[in-house]
């Protein structure tokens, strides 16, 4: 299913799309709230490969299997291993912002976050506050003009 016929030879799409390879064998050290399950480490490996190959992807699975934690693990991996300080922008439904904040507090307490929500004036104030330049933002809905953040989820 992942093979594409090009001329007379088969081309493995995954191998072509993921030419830059980096093995992820353990969770980042700053991810301290628990131990990732094997399938979550594989999900992290896949997201790191997407990152390395400048590809986009959608992390989708059943509820309760740890998509939030896998996303947090990617951010901690980028911070720790790649030394990519961010900031990162995670866009989530308003109804899940409290859960995301709690998961960051549990799994990555050293990562500073800001919930970027409220009316336009409140959001502008948060974005312009120099104290938040090293923080990572959560936003409800559309990010608008967010010039200094890397979007990861």
XYZ file of C-alpha atoms in Angstrom:
153
model
C 0.000 0.000 0.000
C 2.944 2.340 0.644
C 4.686 1.416 -2.607
C 4.379 3.587 -5.689
C 5.257 2.265 -9.133
C 7.575 4.688 -10.884
C 8.621 3.473 -14.318
C 9.487 -0.190 -13.942
C 10.489 -0.089 -10.283
C 8.632 0.170 -7.013
C 9.415 3.131 -4.811
C 8.836 2.847 -1.070
C 7.012 6.064 -0.191
C 8.029 5.942 3.478
C 11.711 5.509 2.605
C 11.583 8.417 0.154
C 9.612 10.717 2.452
C 11.731 9.881 5.494
C 15.228 10.040 3.975
C 16.687 11.766 7.032
C 16.652 9.107 9.725
C 17.145 9.573 13.450
C 16.468 6.758 15.887
C 14.513 7.658 19.011
C 15.018 4.919 21.585
C 13.873 6.631 24.766
C 11.779 9.506 25.919
C 13.389 12.887 26.596
C 14.838 13.353 30.091
C 12.673 16.425 30.730
C 9.547 14.306 30.165
C 9.244 13.248 33.804
C 5.575 12.525 34.510
C 5.694 8.868 33.615
C 7.060 6.387 31.114
C 5.964 6.451 27.490
C 4.544 3.185 26.214
C 6.378 1.523 23.310
C 3.768 2.633 20.771
C 4.066 6.211 22.065
C 7.846 6.131 21.550
C 7.158 4.897 17.997
C 4.753 7.811 17.556
C 7.469 10.168 18.797
C 9.908 8.543 16.337
C 7.448 9.170 13.490
C 6.920 12.813 14.486
C 10.694 13.362 14.764
C 11.069 11.903 11.277
C 8.402 14.281 9.986
C 10.240 17.157 11.660
C 13.634 16.125 10.258
C 12.239 15.729 6.750
C 10.177 18.935 6.911
C 6.932 17.046 6.457
C 3.503 17.561 7.971
C 1.398 14.870 9.561
C -1.676 14.204 11.631
C -1.380 12.241 14.857
C -4.731 10.498 15.132
C -5.810 7.566 17.274
C -8.521 6.411 19.647
C -9.301 8.537 22.693
C -7.150 7.793 25.710
C -4.089 6.435 23.913
C -1.845 9.394 24.666
C -1.853 11.765 21.687
C -1.466 14.718 24.057
C 1.520 13.087 25.764
C 3.091 12.184 22.417
C 2.783 15.806 21.316
C 4.310 16.979 24.593
C 7.085 14.414 24.079
C 7.834 15.936 20.659
C 8.112 19.413 22.158
C 10.401 18.138 24.934
C 12.461 16.211 22.360
C 12.906 19.358 20.270
C 13.828 21.381 23.353
C 16.250 18.808 24.751
C 17.757 17.015 21.764
C 17.531 19.562 18.967
C 18.027 22.593 21.225
C 15.076 24.223 19.441
C 13.911 26.618 22.137
C 10.691 27.558 20.395
C 8.283 28.984 21.246
C 5.795 26.429 19.946
C 2.131 26.977 19.266
C -0.345 24.177 19.998
C -3.860 24.909 18.772
C -6.513 23.019 20.718
C -10.250 23.300 21.318
C -11.077 25.611 24.222
C -12.695 22.689 26.047
C -9.332 20.854 26.203
C -7.048 23.716 27.261
C -7.269 22.867 30.964
C -6.357 19.243 30.237
C -3.388 20.284 28.078
C -2.120 22.629 30.802
C -2.464 19.859 33.386
C -0.642 17.326 31.215
C 2.230 19.759 30.673
C 2.381 20.413 34.431
C 2.533 16.660 35.087
C 4.761 15.445 32.238
C 6.988 18.456 31.500
C 6.896 20.840 34.466
C 10.096 22.583 33.334
C 8.419 23.706 30.092
C 6.845 27.125 30.539
C 3.428 27.472 28.910
C 0.905 30.231 28.369
C -2.776 29.661 27.595
C -3.369 32.084 24.741
C -7.088 32.713 25.029
C -9.576 35.488 25.606
C -10.821 38.362 23.523
C -8.530 39.868 20.845
C -7.152 42.566 23.172
C -6.314 39.998 25.873
C -4.583 37.739 23.349
C -2.597 40.665 21.916
C -1.453 41.574 25.426
C -0.297 37.996 26.079
C 1.553 37.801 22.782
C 3.258 41.155 23.264
C 4.306 40.535 26.866
C 8.118 40.159 26.851
C 7.910 37.793 29.833
C 6.328 35.217 27.508
C 8.997 35.171 24.787
C 10.480 31.918 26.129
C 7.098 30.285 26.722
C 5.079 27.879 24.626
C 1.536 28.834 23.763
C -1.824 27.114 23.656
C -4.477 28.711 21.540
C -8.129 28.089 20.951
C -9.167 27.984 17.311
C -7.217 30.117 14.848
C -3.768 31.388 15.851
C -4.170 34.669 13.981
C -0.916 36.545 13.512
C 1.521 34.615 15.655
C 4.881 35.553 14.220
C 7.310 34.054 16.728
C 5.890 30.581 17.335
C 6.496 27.250 15.651
C 3.250 25.358 15.147
C 3.585 21.724 16.245
C 0.086 20.431 16.741
